[in-house]
Amino acid sequence: MEQFELAHIQRLFEVTDRMLPYARRERSTRVLEGAVLGNLFFEPSTRSRLSFGAAFNRLGGYVRETTGFAFSSMAKGESVYDTSRVVSGYMDILVVRHPEEGAVAEFAAAINVPVINGGDGPGEHPTQALLDLYTLCRERGLHPGGLGGMRIAVVGDLRYGRTVHSLTKLLALESGLTFVCVAPEELQIPDELVLKLRQQGHTVELTDNLAEGIRDVDVIYATRVQQERLPQGSTVAANGDRFRIDAALYDKVCRPGTVLMHPLPRDSRGGASELADDLNSRPELAIFRQTDNGIPVRMALFALVLDVADQVADTDREARWYRPERFGVLDTRDILS
Amino acid sequence: MEQFELAHIQRLFEVTDRMLPYARRERSTRVLEGAVLGNLFFEPSTRSRLSFGAAFNRLGGYVRETTGFAFSSMAKGESVYDTSRVVSGYMDILVVRHPEEGAVAEFAAAINVPVINGGDGPGEHPTQALLDLYTLCRERGLHPGGLGGMRIAVVGDLRYGRTVHSLTKLLALESGLTFVCVAPEELQIPDELVLKLRQQGHTVELTDNLAEGIRDVDVIYATRVQQERLPQGSTVAANGDRFRIDAALYDKVCRPGTVLMHPLPRDSRGGASELADDLNSRPELAIFRQTDNGIPVRMALFALVLDVADQVADTDREARWYRPERFGVLDTRDILS
Amino acid sequence: MEQFELAHIQRLFEVTDRMLPYARRERSTRVLEGAVLGNLFFEPSTRSRLSFGAAFNRLGGYVRETTGFAFSSMAKGESVYDTSRVVSGYMDILVVRHPEEGAVAEFAAAINVPVINGGDGPGEHPTQALLDLYTLCRERGLHPGGLGGMRIAVVGDLRYGRTVHSLTKLLALESGLTFVCVAPEELQIPDELVLKLRQQGHTVELTDNLAEGIRDVDVIYATRVQQERLPQGSTVAANGDRFRIDAALYDKVCRPGTVLMHPLPRDSRGGASELADDLNSRPELAIFRQTDNGIPVRMALFALVLDVADQVADTDREARWYRPERFGVLDTRDILS
């Protein structure tokens, strides 16, 4: 995440905008015809894996995958250096997901094909932060660099949740934001992050009162509290509902049009998630637009890294197939009559 | 299966016929270029997964897959609604296989991309029934709607086997069939199904005598008896051979040309399956033509659902590659000299 | 391996040479457009699976895969005959990897699509031997049939290692080679293999002295000693270092330019592998060129078996995308500025 400057984000999102018709299946391209992605998932993350793979396919490329914890050769004592060097000889580009912080960088160090970090444990998950920021910009009709003065509530586990850390690093490139950090004391945002944001000219407010925290903001970014991260005997578990936003609370305290975001998954066990299901039909609920945007953002990254962003239109044509406009179960009569 | 009317089947099989040269590798098409199938298998079914995937590839589309019981996000408490909504944003069409009846419909309910049921436990496995019926029609040189008067023996587990239930629902659209149901009493076809078939104008005969049952029919559809489905102390297990057809029995009692079908797998443990291996070279054994036909039937479904059935020829050309005409192990000299 | 004659190898390597620009991502082809490979791995071998799959993709074909020990249908008692017959109906060509010797041939026997052996336990791993020989030829600027007089040291487990057995079978087609077999007594090359090589006109020397064995050779082919293969109480384990080549030893005893090969993986546990890491930057270390060459060799095999080797150029064009020339971690600024 530290590699990105504002100009990079602007360039990336400009290309992302151009990817939308391909991601939405209105047009098709084969600009990456013959290219092969190695989609290497050393820890399970079904949706990230599918999203990276589908994004590469939409550019006309092929995808080869692994999903186990390690390569069979690693079980025989092979070093990361050898493994990454070998597999890079088969592929044009790699996505690597790994449970250990730094493992992706180690994988990338030995080789001369590009490596995209698909998440490295408590480290970074850069494409998540990028799709979050892209969504936030689109929801507000703004461009990166133009979010100045925005008030953003981040809610939930702000101590251990890597998505919030990565996103705030990106947002810090904007000027004069206000971050309202809403969390129980045990899970508040780390002091050094608060200090850094303030040094960068942003306002940071801390509270454990949900209704107060989300009252007067433009965007709420809610996150999941992972019970296994909490100290034993914590009062948070017992009071999980204190950080849960439902339609009644939203209507009572939020400014009209407040955007609702969440990195997903929402934890729906016990019938209640951080953003309650009764918000599902609200137009302000941007959570599925976030995941939808993962495709064009990842397409743009692939296209830029492989240097074909300006050639996409060369092989472009209207997609032949069906673009669904209805929700619900299709009836055979719609198709076969 | 209840969605299908006779006209739908006729339209589907007409398109299936047109898919044969592509399925047989005589021609290739890229009508679904750039389209992505999400092939989501929540229970293992290697061959169905390969068949759906290969069928989509043969139309020029890409396939992304899952094979575990659940998404990693589901393990974190994500609802089916969220999971299906998220993954549908990446894909143009989904095939969903799930061990629980109704789970596929639940998956489909939230989203606006087409979902094809790849089997939902004791529920339905519609493409199996469709490829069975397509095979039966082709073996007899008939078209759907033209099977009137045919005598069909269904043999084996008629109580719990979903393939028989789905197939009889489809066959019931024909007029004046005779179903000879050959099974031990514990596994006979459910009363309500018999009643329904009779109400629809069909004749249903029940017997536990295999030689009698298969004597004078056009088609035998044999199925596997799953020992784990039988009540404890059942006499069926001990007498498994009573429902086993081999070459001697076939030659002794069957009408010449009687078609032999089976949804597969045949259980070959103990050296004997429901259709014995000594029938393997008989031209009437249609079991591998059934699985072969799974490709064009599934191609036709994809093409119809994605509305490209009439555009396949637009990107059509002769396949460049080898079409094998010999059985057996290839010798290097055939290829490299 | 016994199928190959010298003329076959020459033809294969001639086509392999033509595949290099496609394997190196300088050009792309879609000569196998619409073809489907069934990449069936009944035992884990991540890198072989990725290599076969990527090679097929680079020719424009699709890949469907299995990675479990068996098909779900096999768990229900299905015979190998039925499984292979069914899956061959979906595919144009199969790669089969299996832990049991002979299983691949059994799989191939029933069907009429080509089957490539991806390794069958203690049996053969033919494409490994072919890529080894191709690399050896390229390193020396020679063609098959022209290696006469070469001195080759094979080091490590020469008794159980199938790669050495397969490679020596191929090399035996050359004339007048000298094989220096360097191994502890328990792991020396089988007597019958020595006998056969001598009958074919080659010189075979046996030694357990590493420094002596590698002193005056053109090529060293080192292999991994699998501890689990050793008899209990063996002295080899305790003296593993006796068969380890590092930079100091190489510089002290080897002829300048001696090529270093290894089938990989190197076992790096305990900080030392058969070819030490301090050799990683030496130009004579050919181990990663071996795995890189796996792609064009497998492409050539696919193209020859499917009879498109002479048509590759018909659909040929310059690849659009990035060809990396630098090692190391890419900086975002290189891409996004």
PDB file of C-alpha atoms in Angstrom, chain B residues 65-165:
ATOM      1  CA  GLU B  65     -14.571 -23.406 -10.142  1.00  0.00           C
ATOM      2  CA  THR B  66     -15.024 -24.263  -6.495  1.00  0.00           C
ATOM      3  CA  THR B  67     -15.016 -27.806  -5.179  1.00  0.00           C
ATOM      4  CA  GLY B  68     -15.143 -27.535  -1.382  1.00  0.00           C
ATOM      5  CA  PHE B  69     -18.218 -27.972   0.769  1.00  0.00           C
ATOM      6  CA  ALA B  70     -18.494 -24.257   1.388  1.00  0.00           C
ATOM      7  CA  PHE B  71     -16.853 -20.963   0.554  1.00  0.00           C
ATOM      8  CA  SER B  72     -14.275 -19.824   3.090  1.00  0.00           C
ATOM      9  CA  SER B  73     -16.539 -16.833   3.694  1.00  0.00           C
ATOM     10  CA  MET B  74     -19.420 -19.153   4.655  1.00  0.00           C
ATOM     11  CA  ALA B  75     -17.178 -20.609   7.370  1.00  0.00           C
ATOM     12  CA  LYS B  76     -17.052 -17.076   8.779  1.00  0.00           C
ATOM     13  CA  GLY B  77     -20.826 -16.990   9.059  1.00  0.00           C
ATOM     14  CA  GLU B  78     -21.796 -15.507   5.714  1.00  0.00           C
ATOM     15  CA  SER B  79     -25.380 -16.113   4.583  1.00  0.00           C
ATOM     16  CA  VAL B  80     -26.260 -17.928   1.354  1.00  0.00           C
ATOM     17  CA  TYR B  81     -27.830 -14.641   0.192  1.00  0.00           C
ATOM     18  CA  ASP B  82     -24.545 -12.745   0.545  1.00  0.00           C
ATOM     19  CA  THR B  83     -22.412 -15.523  -0.929  1.00  0.00           C
ATOM     20  CA  SER B  84     -24.559 -15.962  -3.997  1.00  0.00           C
ATOM     21  CA  ARG B  85     -24.971 -12.207  -4.500  1.00  0.00           C
ATOM     22  CA  VAL B  86     -21.195 -11.689  -4.319  1.00  0.00           C
ATOM     23  CA  VAL B  87     -20.186 -14.507  -6.649  1.00  0.00           C
ATOM     24  CA  SER B  88     -22.899 -13.683  -9.175  1.00  0.00           C
ATOM     25  CA  GLY B  89     -21.216 -10.307  -9.612  1.00  0.00           C
ATOM     26  CA  TYR B  90     -18.153 -12.058 -11.050  1.00  0.00           C
ATOM     27  CA  MET B  91     -19.859 -14.488 -13.409  1.00  0.00           C
ATOM     28  CA  ASP B  92     -22.256 -14.618 -16.369  1.00  0.00           C
ATOM     29  CA  ILE B  93     -23.895 -17.873 -15.353  1.00  0.00           C
ATOM     30  CA  LEU B  94     -23.633 -20.356 -12.496  1.00  0.00           C
ATOM     31  CA  VAL B  95     -23.884 -24.126 -12.215  1.00  0.00           C
ATOM     32  CA  VAL B  96     -24.586 -25.061  -8.594  1.00  0.00           C
ATOM     33  CA  ARG B  97     -24.352 -28.543  -7.133  1.00  0.00           C
ATOM     34  CA  HIS B  98     -25.303 -28.969  -3.478  1.00  0.00           C
ATOM     35  CA  PRO B  99     -26.020 -31.932  -1.183  1.00  0.00           C
ATOM     36  CA  GLU B 100     -29.219 -30.382   0.217  1.00  0.00           C
ATOM     37  CA  GLU B 101     -32.552 -30.326  -1.580  1.00  0.00           C
ATOM     38  CA  GLY B 102     -33.647 -26.782  -2.296  1.00  0.00           C
ATOM     39  CA  ALA B 103     -30.203 -25.242  -1.746  1.00  0.00           C
ATOM     40  CA  VAL B 104     -29.743 -24.473  -5.442  1.00  0.00           C
ATOM     41  CA  ALA B 105     -33.055 -22.620  -5.585  1.00  0.00           C
ATOM     42  CA  GLU B 106     -32.060 -20.661  -2.467  1.00  0.00           C
ATOM     43  CA  PHE B 107     -28.775 -19.780  -4.144  1.00  0.00           C
ATOM     44  CA  ALA B 108     -30.621 -18.630  -7.261  1.00  0.00           C
ATOM     45  CA  ALA B 109     -33.285 -16.606  -5.493  1.00  0.00           C
ATOM     46  CA  ALA B 110     -31.123 -13.592  -4.663  1.00  0.00           C
ATOM     47  CA  ILE B 111     -29.364 -12.984  -7.924  1.00  0.00           C
ATOM     48  CA  ASN B 112     -29.738 -11.870 -11.490  1.00  0.00           C
ATOM     49  CA  VAL B 113     -27.508 -14.276 -13.366  1.00  0.00           C
ATOM     50  CA  PRO B 114     -28.896 -17.595 -14.575  1.00  0.00           C
ATOM     51  CA  VAL B 115     -28.377 -20.622 -12.316  1.00  0.00           C
ATOM     52  CA  ILE B 116     -28.402 -24.203 -13.617  1.00  0.00           C
ATOM     53  CA  ASN B 117     -29.133 -26.931 -11.074  1.00  0.00           C
ATOM     54  CA  GLY B 118     -26.223 -29.383 -11.169  1.00  0.00           C
ATOM     55  CA  GLY B 119     -27.955 -31.679  -8.681  1.00  0.00           C
ATOM     56  CA  ASP B 120     -29.344 -30.873  -5.230  1.00  0.00           C
ATOM     57  CA  GLY B 121     -29.152 -34.014  -3.133  1.00  0.00           C
ATOM     58  CA  PRO B 122     -32.381 -36.002  -3.067  1.00  0.00           C
ATOM     59  CA  GLY B 123     -33.981 -33.222  -5.139  1.00  0.00           C
ATOM     60  CA  GLU B 124     -33.359 -33.028  -8.870  1.00  0.00           C
ATOM     61  CA  HIS B 125     -30.494 -33.508 -11.325  1.00  0.00           C
ATOM     62  CA  PRO B 126     -32.235 -32.086 -14.373  1.00  0.00           C
ATOM     63  CA  THR B 127     -29.394 -32.285 -16.896  1.00  0.00           C
ATOM     64  CA  GLN B 128     -29.037 -36.019 -16.163  1.00  0.00           C
ATOM     65  CA  ALA B 129     -32.707 -36.580 -17.033  1.00  0.00           C
ATOM     66  CA  LEU B 130     -32.364 -34.440 -20.162  1.00  0.00           C
ATOM     67  CA  LEU B 131     -29.321 -36.306 -21.457  1.00  0.00           C
ATOM     68  CA  ASP B 132     -31.060 -39.618 -20.693  1.00  0.00           C
ATOM     69  CA  LEU B 133     -34.101 -38.617 -22.703  1.00  0.00           C
ATOM     70  CA  TYR B 134     -31.946 -37.231 -25.523  1.00  0.00           C
ATOM     71  CA  THR B 135     -30.061 -40.524 -25.689  1.00  0.00           C
ATOM     72  CA  LEU B 136     -33.252 -42.578 -25.651  1.00  0.00           C
ATOM     73  CA  CYS B 137     -34.626 -40.510 -28.542  1.00  0.00           C
ATOM     74  CA  ARG B 138     -31.436 -40.850 -30.594  1.00  0.00           C
ATOM     75  CA  GLU B 139     -31.092 -44.599 -29.958  1.00  0.00           C
ATOM     76  CA  ARG B 140     -34.580 -45.065 -31.374  1.00  0.00           C
ATOM     77  CA  GLY B 141     -34.354 -42.387 -34.088  1.00  0.00           C
ATOM     78  CA  LEU B 142     -37.331 -40.567 -32.612  1.00  0.00           C
ATOM     79  CA  HIS B 143     -38.077 -37.019 -31.516  1.00  0.00           C
ATOM     80  CA  PRO B 144     -39.617 -35.900 -28.215  1.00  0.00           C
ATOM     81  CA  GLY B 145     -43.368 -36.284 -28.504  1.00  0.00           C
ATOM     82  CA  GLY B 146     -42.901 -39.328 -30.722  1.00  0.00           C
ATOM     83  CA  LEU B 147     -42.176 -42.003 -28.117  1.00  0.00           C
ATOM     84  CA  GLY B 148     -45.862 -42.958 -27.710  1.00  0.00           C
ATOM     85  CA  GLY B 149     -46.464 -46.654 -27.028  1.00  0.00           C
ATOM     86  CA  MET B 150     -42.913 -47.426 -25.948  1.00  0.00           C
ATOM     87  CA  ARG B 151     -42.295 -50.027 -23.209  1.00  0.00           C
ATOM     88  CA  ILE B 152     -39.604 -48.984 -20.720  1.00  0.00           C
ATOM     89  CA  ALA B 153     -38.258 -51.166 -17.908  1.00  0.00           C
ATOM     90  CA  VAL B 154     -36.770 -49.248 -14.968  1.00  0.00           C
ATOM     91  CA  VAL B 155     -34.695 -51.512 -12.746  1.00  0.00           C
ATOM     92  CA  GLY B 156     -32.996 -51.250  -9.366  1.00  0.00           C
ATOM     93  CA  ASP B 157     -33.575 -48.659  -6.665  1.00  0.00           C
ATOM     94  CA  LEU B 158     -36.786 -46.983  -7.778  1.00  0.00           C
ATOM     95  CA  ARG B 159     -37.635 -45.611  -4.366  1.00  0.00           C
ATOM     96  CA  TYR B 160     -34.633 -43.410  -3.557  1.00  0.00           C
ATOM     97  CA  GLY B 161     -32.911 -42.991  -6.935  1.00  0.00           C
ATOM     98  CA  ARG B 162     -33.556 -39.432  -8.035  1.00  0.00           C
ATOM     99  CA  THR B 163     -32.545 -40.109 -11.642  1.00  0.00           C
ATOM    100  CA  VAL B 164     -35.516 -42.421 -12.194  1.00  0.00           C
ATOM    101  CA  HIS B 165     -37.886 -39.918 -10.628  1.00  0.00           C
TER     102      HIS B 165
END
